[in-house]
Structures are given as C-alpha cells and as structure tokens.
mmCIF file of C-alpha atoms in Angstrom:
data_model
loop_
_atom_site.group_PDB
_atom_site.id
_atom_site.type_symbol
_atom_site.label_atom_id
_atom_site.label_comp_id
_atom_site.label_asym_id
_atom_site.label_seq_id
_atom_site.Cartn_x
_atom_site.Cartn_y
_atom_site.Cartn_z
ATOM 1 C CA UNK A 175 -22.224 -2.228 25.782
ATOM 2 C CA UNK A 176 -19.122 -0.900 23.975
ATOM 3 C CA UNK A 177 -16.930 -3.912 24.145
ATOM 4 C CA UNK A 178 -19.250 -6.870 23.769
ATOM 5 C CA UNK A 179 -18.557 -10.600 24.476
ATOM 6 C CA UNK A 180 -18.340 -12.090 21.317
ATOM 7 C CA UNK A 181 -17.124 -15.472 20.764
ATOM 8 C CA UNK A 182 -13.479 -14.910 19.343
ATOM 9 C CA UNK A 183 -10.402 -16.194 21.319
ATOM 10 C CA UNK A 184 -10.163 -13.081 23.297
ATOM 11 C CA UNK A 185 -11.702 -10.175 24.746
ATOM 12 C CA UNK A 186 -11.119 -6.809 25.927
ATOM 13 C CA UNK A 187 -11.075 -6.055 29.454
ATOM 14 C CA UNK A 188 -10.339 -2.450 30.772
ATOM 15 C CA UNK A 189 -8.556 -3.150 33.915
ATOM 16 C CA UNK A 190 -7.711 -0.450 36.940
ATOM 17 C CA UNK A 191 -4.094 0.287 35.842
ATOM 18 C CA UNK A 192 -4.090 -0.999 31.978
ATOM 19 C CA UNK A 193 -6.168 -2.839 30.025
ATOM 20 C CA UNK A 194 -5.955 -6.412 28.455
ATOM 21 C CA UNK A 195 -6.919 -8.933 26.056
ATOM 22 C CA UNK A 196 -8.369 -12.259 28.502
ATOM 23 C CA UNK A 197 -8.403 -15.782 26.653
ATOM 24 C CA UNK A 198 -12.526 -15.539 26.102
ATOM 25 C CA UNK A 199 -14.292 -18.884 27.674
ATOM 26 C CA UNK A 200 -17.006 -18.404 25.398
ATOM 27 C CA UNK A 201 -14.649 -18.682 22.142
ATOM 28 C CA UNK A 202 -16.650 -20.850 19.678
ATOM 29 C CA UNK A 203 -13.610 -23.182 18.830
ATOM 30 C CA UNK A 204 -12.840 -24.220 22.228
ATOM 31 C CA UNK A 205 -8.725 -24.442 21.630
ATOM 32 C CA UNK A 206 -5.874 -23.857 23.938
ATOM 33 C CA UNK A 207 -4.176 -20.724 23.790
ATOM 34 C CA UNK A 208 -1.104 -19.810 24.122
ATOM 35 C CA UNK A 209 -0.891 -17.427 26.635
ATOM 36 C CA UNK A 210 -4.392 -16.242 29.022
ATOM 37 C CA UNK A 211 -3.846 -12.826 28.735
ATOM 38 C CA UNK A 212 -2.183 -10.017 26.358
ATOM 39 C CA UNK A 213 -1.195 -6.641 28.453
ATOM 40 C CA UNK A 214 -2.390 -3.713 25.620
ATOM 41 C CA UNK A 215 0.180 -0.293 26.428
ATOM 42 C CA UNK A 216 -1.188 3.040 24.803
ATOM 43 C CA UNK A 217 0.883 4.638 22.935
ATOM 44 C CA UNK A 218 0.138 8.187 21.867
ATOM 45 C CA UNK A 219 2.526 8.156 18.727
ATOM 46 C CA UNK A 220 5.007 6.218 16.463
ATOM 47 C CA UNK A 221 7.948 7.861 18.339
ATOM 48 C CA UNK A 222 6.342 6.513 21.608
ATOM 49 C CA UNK A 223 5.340 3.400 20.259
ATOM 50 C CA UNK A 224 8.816 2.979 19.311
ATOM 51 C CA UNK A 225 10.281 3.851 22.252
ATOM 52 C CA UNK A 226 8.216 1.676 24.177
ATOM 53 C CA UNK A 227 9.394 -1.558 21.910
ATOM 54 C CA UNK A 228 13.032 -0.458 21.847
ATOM 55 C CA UNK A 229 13.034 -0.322 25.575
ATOM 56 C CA UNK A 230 11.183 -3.770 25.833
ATOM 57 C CA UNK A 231 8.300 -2.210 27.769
ATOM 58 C CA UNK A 232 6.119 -4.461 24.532
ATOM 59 C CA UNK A 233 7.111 -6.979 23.062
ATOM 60 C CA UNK A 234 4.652 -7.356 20.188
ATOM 61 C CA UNK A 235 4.331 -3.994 18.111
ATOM 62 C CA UNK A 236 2.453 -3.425 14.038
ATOM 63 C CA UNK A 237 4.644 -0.836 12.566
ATOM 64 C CA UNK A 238 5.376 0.838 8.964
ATOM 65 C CA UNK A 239 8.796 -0.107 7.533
ATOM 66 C CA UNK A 240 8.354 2.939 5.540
ATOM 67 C CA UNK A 241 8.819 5.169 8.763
ATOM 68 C CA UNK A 242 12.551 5.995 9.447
ATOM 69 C CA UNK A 243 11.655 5.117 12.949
ATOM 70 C CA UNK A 244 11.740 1.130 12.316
ATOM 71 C CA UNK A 245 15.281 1.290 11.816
ATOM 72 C CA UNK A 246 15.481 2.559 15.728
ATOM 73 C CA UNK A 247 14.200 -0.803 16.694
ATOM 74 C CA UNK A 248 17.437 -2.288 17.654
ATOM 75 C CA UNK A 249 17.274 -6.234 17.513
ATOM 76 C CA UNK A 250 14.197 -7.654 16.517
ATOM 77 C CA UNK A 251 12.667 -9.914 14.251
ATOM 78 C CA UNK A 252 10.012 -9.115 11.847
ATOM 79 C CA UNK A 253 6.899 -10.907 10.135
ATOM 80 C CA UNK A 254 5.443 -9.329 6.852
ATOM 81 C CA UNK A 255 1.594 -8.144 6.914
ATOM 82 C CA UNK A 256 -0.522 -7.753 4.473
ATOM 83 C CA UNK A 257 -1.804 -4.615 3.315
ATOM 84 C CA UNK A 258 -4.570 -3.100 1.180
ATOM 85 C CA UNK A 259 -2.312 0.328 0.714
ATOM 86 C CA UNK A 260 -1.537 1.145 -2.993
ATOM 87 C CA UNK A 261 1.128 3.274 -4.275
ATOM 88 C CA UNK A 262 0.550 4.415 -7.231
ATOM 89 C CA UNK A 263 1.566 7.605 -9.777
ATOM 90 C CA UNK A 264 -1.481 9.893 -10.698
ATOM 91 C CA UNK A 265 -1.312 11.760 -13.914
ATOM 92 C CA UNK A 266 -3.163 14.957 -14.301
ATOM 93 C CA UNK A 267 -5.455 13.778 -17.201
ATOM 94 C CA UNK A 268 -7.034 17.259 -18.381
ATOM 95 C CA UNK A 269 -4.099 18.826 -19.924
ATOM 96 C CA UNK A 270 -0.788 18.736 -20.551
ATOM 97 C CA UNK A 271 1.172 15.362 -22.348
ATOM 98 C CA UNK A 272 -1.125 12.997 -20.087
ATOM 99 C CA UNK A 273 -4.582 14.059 -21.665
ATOM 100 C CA UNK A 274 -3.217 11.255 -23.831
ATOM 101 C CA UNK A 275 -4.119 7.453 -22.799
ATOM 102 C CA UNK A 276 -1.162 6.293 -25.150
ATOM 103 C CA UNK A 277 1.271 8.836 -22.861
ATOM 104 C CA UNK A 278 -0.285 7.632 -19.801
ATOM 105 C CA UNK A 279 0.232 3.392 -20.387
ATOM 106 C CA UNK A 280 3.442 3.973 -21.967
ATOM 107 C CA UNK A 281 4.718 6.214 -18.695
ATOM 108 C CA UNK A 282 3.019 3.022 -16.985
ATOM 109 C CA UNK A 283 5.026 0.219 -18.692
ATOM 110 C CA UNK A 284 7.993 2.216 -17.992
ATOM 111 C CA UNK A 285 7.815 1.853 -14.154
ATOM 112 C CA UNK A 286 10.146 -0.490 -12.920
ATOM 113 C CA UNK A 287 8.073 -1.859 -10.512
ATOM 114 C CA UNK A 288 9.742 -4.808 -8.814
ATOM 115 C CA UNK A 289 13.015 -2.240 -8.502
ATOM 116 C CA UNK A 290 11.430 -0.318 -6.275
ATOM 117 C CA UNK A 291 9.587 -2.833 -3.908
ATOM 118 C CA UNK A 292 12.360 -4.869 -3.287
ATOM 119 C CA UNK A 293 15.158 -2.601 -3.668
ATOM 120 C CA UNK A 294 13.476 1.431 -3.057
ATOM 121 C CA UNK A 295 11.243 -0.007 -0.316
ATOM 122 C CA UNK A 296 13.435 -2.760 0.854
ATOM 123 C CA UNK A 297 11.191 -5.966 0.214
ATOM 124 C CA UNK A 298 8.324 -3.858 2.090
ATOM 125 C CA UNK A 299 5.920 -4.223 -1.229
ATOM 126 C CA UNK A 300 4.713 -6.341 -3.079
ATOM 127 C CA UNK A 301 4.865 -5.169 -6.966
ATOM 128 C CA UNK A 302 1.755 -4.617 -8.538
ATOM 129 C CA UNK A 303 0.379 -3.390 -12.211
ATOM 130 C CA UNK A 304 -3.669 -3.462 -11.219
ATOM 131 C CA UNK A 305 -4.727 -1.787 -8.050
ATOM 132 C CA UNK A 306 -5.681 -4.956 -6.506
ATOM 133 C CA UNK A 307 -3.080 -6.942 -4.419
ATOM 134 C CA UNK A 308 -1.304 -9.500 -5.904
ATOM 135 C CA UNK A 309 -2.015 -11.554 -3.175
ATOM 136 C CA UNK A 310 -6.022 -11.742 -4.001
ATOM 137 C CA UNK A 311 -7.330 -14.207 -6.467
ATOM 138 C CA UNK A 312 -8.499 -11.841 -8.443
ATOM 139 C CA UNK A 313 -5.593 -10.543 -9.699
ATOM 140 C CA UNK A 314 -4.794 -11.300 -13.299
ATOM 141 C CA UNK A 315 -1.286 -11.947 -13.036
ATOM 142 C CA UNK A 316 -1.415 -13.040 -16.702
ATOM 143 C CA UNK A 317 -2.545 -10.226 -17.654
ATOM 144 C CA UNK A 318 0.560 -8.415 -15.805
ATOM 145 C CA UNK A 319 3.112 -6.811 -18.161
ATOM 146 C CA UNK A 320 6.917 -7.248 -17.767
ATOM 147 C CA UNK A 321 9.419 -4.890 -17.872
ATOM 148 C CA UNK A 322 12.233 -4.564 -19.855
ATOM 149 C CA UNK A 323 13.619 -0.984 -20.815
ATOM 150 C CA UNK A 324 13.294 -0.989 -24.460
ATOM 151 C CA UNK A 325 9.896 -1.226 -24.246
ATOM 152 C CA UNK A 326 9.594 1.590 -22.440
ATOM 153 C CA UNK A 327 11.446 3.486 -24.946
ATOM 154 C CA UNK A 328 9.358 1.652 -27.866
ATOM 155 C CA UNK A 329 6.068 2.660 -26.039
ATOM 156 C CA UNK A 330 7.125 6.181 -25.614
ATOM 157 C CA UNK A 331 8.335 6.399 -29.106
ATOM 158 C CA UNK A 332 4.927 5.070 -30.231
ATOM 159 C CA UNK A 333 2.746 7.485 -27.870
ATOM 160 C CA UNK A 334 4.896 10.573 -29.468
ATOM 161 C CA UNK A 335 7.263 10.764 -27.130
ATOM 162 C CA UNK A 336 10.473 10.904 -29.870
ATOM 163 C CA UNK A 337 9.707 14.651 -31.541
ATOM 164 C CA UNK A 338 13.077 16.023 -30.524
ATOM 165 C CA UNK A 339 11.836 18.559 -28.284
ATOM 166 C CA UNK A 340 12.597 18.237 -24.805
ATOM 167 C CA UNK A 341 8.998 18.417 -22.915
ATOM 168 C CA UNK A 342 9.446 19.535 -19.282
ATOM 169 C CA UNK A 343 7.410 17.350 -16.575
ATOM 170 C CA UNK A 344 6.648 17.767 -12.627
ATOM 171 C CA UNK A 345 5.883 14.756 -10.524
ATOM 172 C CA UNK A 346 5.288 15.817 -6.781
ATOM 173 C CA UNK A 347 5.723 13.925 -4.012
ATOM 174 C CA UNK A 348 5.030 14.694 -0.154
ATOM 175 C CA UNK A 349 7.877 15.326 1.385
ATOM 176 C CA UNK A 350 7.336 14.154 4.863
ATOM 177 C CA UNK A 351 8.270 10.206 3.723
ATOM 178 C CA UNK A 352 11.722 10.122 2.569
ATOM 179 C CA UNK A 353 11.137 6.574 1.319
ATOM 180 C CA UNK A 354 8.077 7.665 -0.713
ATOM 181 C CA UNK A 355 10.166 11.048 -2.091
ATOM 182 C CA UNK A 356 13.331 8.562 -3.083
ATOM 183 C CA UNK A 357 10.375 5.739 -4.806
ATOM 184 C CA UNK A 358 9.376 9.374 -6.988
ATOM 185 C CA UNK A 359 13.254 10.493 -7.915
ATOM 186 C CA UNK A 360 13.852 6.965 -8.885
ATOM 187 C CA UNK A 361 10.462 6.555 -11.161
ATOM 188 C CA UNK A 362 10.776 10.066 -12.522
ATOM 189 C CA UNK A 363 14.850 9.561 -13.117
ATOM 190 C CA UNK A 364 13.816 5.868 -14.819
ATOM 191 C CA UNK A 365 10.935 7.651 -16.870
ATOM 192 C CA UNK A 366 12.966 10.780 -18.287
ATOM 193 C CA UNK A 367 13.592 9.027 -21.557
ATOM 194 C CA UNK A 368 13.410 10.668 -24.868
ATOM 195 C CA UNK A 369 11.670 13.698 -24.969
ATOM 196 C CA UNK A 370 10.678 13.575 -21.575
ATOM 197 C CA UNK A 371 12.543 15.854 -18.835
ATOM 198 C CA UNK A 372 11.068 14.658 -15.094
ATOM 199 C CA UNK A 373 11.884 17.014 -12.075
ATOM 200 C CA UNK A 374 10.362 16.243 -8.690
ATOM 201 C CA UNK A 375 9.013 18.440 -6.328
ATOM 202 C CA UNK A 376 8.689 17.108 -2.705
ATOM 203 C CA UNK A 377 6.112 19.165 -0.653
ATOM 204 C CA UNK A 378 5.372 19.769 2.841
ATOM 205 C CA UNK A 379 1.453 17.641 3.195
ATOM 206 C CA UNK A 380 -1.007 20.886 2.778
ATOM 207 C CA UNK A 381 0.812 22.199 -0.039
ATOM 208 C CA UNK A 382 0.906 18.858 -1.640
ATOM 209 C CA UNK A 383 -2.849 18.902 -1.310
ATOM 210 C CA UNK A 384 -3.476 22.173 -2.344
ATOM 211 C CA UNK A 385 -1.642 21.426 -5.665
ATOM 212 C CA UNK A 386 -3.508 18.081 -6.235
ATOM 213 C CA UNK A 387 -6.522 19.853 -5.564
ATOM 214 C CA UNK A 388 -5.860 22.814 -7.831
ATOM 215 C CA UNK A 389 -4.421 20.360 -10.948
ATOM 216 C CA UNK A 390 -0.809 21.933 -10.216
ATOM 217 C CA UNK A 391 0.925 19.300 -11.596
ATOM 218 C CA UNK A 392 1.774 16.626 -14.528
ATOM 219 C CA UNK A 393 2.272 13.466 -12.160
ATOM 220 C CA UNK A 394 1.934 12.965 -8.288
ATOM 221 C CA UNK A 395 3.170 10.228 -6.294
ATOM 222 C CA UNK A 396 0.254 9.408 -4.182
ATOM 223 C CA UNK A 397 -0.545 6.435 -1.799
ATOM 224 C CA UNK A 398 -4.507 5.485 -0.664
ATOM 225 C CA UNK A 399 -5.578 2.666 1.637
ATOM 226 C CA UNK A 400 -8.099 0.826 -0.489
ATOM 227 C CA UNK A 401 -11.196 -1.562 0.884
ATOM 228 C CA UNK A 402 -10.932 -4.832 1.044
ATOM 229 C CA UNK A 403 -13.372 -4.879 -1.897
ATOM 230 C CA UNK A 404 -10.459 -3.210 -3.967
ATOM 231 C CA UNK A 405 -12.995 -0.374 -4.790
ATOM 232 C CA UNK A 406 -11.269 2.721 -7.029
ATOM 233 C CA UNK A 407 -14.290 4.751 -7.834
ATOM 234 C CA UNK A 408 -12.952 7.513 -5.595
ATOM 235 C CA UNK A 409 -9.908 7.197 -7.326
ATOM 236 C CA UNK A 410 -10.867 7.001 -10.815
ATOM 237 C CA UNK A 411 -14.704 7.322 -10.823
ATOM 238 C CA UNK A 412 -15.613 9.953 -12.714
ATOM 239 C CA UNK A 413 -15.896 13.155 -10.164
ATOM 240 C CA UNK A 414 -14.575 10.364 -7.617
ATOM 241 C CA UNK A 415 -13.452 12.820 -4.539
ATOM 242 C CA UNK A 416 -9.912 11.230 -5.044
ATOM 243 C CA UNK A 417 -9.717 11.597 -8.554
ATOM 244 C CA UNK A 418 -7.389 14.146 -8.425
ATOM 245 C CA UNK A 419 -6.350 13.735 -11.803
ATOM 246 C CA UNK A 420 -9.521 14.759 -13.326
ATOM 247 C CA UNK A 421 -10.295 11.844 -15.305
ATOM 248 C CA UNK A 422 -13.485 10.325 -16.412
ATOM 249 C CA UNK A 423 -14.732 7.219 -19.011
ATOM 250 C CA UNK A 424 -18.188 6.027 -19.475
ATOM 251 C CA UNK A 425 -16.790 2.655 -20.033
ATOM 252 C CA UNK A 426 -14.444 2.677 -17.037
ATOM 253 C CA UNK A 427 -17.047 3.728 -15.233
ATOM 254 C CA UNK A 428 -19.549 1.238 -15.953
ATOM 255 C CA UNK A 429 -17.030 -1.803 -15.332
ATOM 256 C CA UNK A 430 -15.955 -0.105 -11.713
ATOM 257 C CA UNK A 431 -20.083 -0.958 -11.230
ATOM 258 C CA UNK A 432 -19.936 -4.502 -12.256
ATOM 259 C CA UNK A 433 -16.559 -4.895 -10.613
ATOM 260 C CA UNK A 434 -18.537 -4.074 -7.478
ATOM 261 C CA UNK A 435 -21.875 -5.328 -8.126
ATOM 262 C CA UNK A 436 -21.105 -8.884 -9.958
ATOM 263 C CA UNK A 437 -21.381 -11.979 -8.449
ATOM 264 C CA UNK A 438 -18.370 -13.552 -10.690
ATOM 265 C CA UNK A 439 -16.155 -11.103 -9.126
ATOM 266 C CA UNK A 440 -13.220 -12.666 -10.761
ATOM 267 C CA UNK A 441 -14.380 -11.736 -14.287
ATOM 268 C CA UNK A 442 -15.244 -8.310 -13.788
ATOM 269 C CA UNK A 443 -11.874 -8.015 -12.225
ATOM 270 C CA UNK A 444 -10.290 -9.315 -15.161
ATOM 271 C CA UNK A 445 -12.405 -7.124 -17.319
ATOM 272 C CA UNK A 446 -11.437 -4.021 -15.769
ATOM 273 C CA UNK A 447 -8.206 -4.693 -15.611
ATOM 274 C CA UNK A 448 -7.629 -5.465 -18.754
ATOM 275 C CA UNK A 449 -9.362 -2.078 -19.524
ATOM 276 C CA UNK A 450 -6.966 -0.347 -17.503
ATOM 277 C CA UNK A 451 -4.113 -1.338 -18.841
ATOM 278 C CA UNK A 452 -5.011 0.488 -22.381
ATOM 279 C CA UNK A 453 -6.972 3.838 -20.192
ATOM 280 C CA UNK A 454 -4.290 3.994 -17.648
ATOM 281 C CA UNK A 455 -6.083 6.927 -15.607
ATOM 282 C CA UNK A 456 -3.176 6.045 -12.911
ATOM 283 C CA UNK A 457 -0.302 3.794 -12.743
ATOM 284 C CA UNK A 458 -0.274 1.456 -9.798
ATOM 285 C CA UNK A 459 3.297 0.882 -8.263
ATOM 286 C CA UNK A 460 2.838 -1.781 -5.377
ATOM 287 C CA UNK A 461 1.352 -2.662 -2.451
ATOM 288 C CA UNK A 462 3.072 -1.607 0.842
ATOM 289 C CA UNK A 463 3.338 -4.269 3.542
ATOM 290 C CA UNK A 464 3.465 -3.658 7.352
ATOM 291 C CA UNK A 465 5.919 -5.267 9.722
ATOM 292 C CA UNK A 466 5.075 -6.816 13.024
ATOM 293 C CA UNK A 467 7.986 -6.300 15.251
ATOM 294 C CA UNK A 468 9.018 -8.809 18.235
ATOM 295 C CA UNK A 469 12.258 -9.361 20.309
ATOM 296 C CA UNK A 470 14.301 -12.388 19.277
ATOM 297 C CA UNK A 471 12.803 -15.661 20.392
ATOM 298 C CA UNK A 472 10.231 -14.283 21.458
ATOM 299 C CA UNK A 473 7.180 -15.598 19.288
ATOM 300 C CA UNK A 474 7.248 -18.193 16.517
ATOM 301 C CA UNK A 475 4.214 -19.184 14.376
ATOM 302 C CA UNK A 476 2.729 -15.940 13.071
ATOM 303 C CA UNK A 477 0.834 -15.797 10.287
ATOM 304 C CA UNK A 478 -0.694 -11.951 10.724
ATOM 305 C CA UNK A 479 -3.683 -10.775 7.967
ATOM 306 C CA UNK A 480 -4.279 -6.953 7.011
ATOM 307 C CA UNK A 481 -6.793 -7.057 9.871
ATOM 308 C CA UNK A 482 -5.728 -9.043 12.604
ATOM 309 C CA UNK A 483 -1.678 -9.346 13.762
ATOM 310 C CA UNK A 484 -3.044 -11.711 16.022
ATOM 311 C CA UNK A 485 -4.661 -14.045 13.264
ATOM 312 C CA UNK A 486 -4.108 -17.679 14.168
ATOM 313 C CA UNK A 487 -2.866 -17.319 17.609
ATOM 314 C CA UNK A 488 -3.563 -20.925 18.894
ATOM 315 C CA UNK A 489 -0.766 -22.075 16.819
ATOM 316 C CA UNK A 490 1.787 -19.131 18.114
ATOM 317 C CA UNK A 491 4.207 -20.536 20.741
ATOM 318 C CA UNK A 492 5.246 -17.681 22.896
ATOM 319 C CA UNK A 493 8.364 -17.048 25.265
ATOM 320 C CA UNK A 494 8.213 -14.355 27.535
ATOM 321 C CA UNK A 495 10.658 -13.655 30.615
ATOM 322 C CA UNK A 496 9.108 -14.491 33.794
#
C-alpha cells in the first residue's frame, strides 16, 4: 500500500538483500528501456555515499558540488541539475543602515553575481537577481540589472553611502560550508566601498540561528530551498517564519498573493519583481545546481530535472561491466 503501481517507467521493489527499481509493464508509454532493472544502495551519509561511488560500488550518484566531498570523487563525469535552492544575502531591515530600501538595492546592485557562480561556486549556479530561477519562464530577464562597478559606487553614493564616516557592518555566514563562507568574504570584500567597512563572521549552525533569530546582525548569507511555485512569503511575508530580517510591506505583500493566486502567472511575476528590485527586502545571489555523478562511459543521454535524475531515461544509453 506504501509503494503503489503506478504507471511510470519503473517501480520500486524491496527485494530480500537490496531493493530495486523493475522496468514497470504497466508504464503508460509502452517504450523500451534501457536497462530492466536499477540496483538502489542505502547510504546513511554524504561521506558514505561518497565512498560508495569512489569505490564503484554505484555508479549513478545526485550529489552537491558545494560539499568538499565531490572533489573525492576521483574520475567521473558530471551532468548539471536543476535546482530550486536560492542563495541569497538577508539584510536586517529594522535597524541599523538597512532600515533603508535605497541602502538595501544599492548593496544589491553591487553583488557581482555572475563572479561568484561561475568563478566562487565553480559554474555550480546559475546567477540570478529575482528569487525565481532563471531557468523558468517567468523570469524577467529584462528586467535583470547588469553589473558594472561604478554603479555600485554611484548607487551607494546616492543611498548616503559617501558621508566620510566609516560605518562598520557584519554579514554572517555558517561556517560549516566553506564554499558558502568564501561566496560571503568575496560579496562583503566587493561591497566594502565608500563608507562601508564589511567584516564576516562565520558561525558554527545553532549559533548562526540564534543570531538570525535574535536580529544579531546587519547582513546574513543565507540559502532556502524554495517550491516549485517560487513562493517567498516565508521569506519576505510580513511575520513570514523565515523572514529573519524583520521586514514587512503592505504592497509587497499583496503582490506575493497575486503572484500565487493569479492565473497570468507571468505578469504577477513580472510585477513583483519589478517591485523588488526598488524594496529589496533581500538580495538574491543565484541558484545552486546539483551534480549527478557517473564513471566515464558509463551513461550518455541525461537530461536530469530538480525532481527526477532519472528524467527521460528511454533515451539514456547505458554501459555497465558485465
């Protein structure tokens, strides 16, 4: 009753010694496959799940790029996936330099964004100024602004940021994701222009919290997985339970509701975005991508979705070693 039929290429069988994915006779589209069944290994960690690829044990494995484990895979050849996880700097909105809007989208236009996903993060991300993919249709990449450094200082200098007095600013970061800590250093170092003076501090996960929580800080590097809907009322909503930053707009509010509720989807998206970009209640950085690992020669063909690795399998072709 758990595990039922259904009519999709495969399905789950939980065998005496390990458990499998069987080509499904019932699958509604009736095409070959390329191989009749998947072995499925548990793995009770990354460092095992690693292991387990490294060693050849698997030969298929969905990993984060952002993990200093990937780098332990030895040779293998990787596919990008999709993701809906957003990287983005939160700014705490109820005091401090970033009560201001003007503060907040000039600190935004600032971010060298396409720096750090293909250089920071190694081609892992896709750059992003709204927090919806780029990859969706209803991002307004026209909308998108490019960056160029003395605009950054022009924006600052417009939002007050040219006084002459040096203001003193802390953007935390957890320190358990050395990629995600060096993305911060680089942002803050990029961002400590005129009067602004940007010092990281990289925290161990419950103190990280604890100072989100408490409003312990000007800026925080944070990351959230966002539904496929691209839904950021937690995150910006007013009272949203990840709206650490403490901000809250009637107006934003209202066009999160028709951003969700519309039927022209693509409008509202526009709409909101285009709010966003003059609000700025956080400053989206880019969209992390996955990595699906296999041995050389292994599998060609792969076209995996932020749901499904094994999206379009019919037209995989797929060596394995007798």
């Amino acid at each position: 009753q758990s595990v039922p039929l259904g009519t999709g290429p495969y399905v789950f069988v939980t065998g005496s010694e390990s458990d499998s994915l069987v080509a499904n006779t019932s699958w509604w589209r009736q095409e070959a496959l390329p191989v009749d069944t998947i072995p499925l290994v548990h793995a009770k960690d990354k460092e095992t799940a690693m292991y387990l690829f490294s060693s050849r044990r698997v030969e298929l494995l969905r990993a984060d790029p952002t993990s200093d484990l990937v780098s332990a895979s030895g040779q293998a050849e990787s596919t990008a996936v999709p993701t809906t996880v957003l990287q983005f700097i939160g700014f705490n909105t109820t005091e401090g330099v970033f009560t201001s809007a003007a503060a907040r989208a000039a600190f935004s236009e600032g971010i060298p964004r396409d720096m750090v996903a293909d250089a920071l993060l190694s081609g892992n991300a896709l750059a992003a100024a709204f927090p919806i993919s780029p990859l969706s249709a209803l991002y307004p990449e026209d909308l998108a602004p490019s960056y160029r450094y003395e605009d950054a200082v022009e924006a600052l200098a417009d939002a007050g940021g040219d006084t002459g007095q040096r203001q003193a600013l802390t953007l935390l970061v957890n320190e358990e994701n050395s990629f995600r800590v060096a993305c911060a250093s680089f942002i803050a170092e990029s961002l400590s222009l005129l009067d602004w003076q940007i010092t990281v501090e990289a925290l161990p996960w419950e103190a990280y919290l604890a100072a989100l929580a408490a409003g312990e800080f000007d800026l925080y590097y944070g990351e959230v997985r966002l539904t496929a809907d691209w839904d950021i009322a937690d995150l910006v909503g007013s009272g949203g339970s990840l709206n650490y930053g403490g901000y809250a707009n009637v107006v934003t509010d209202a066009l999160l509701q028709a951003f969700t509720s519309s039927t022209d989807r693509s409008y509202a998206a526009r709409q909101l975005c285009a709010h966003l970009l003059g609000t700025t209640p956080i400053a989206p950085v880019c969209f992390q991508q996955d990595t699906l690992l296999t041995h050389e020669g292994v599998a060609q063909g792969m076209s995996p979705t932020a749901t499904s690795v094994f999206f379009g399998l019919e037209n995989w072709t797929i060596h394995l070693e007798p």
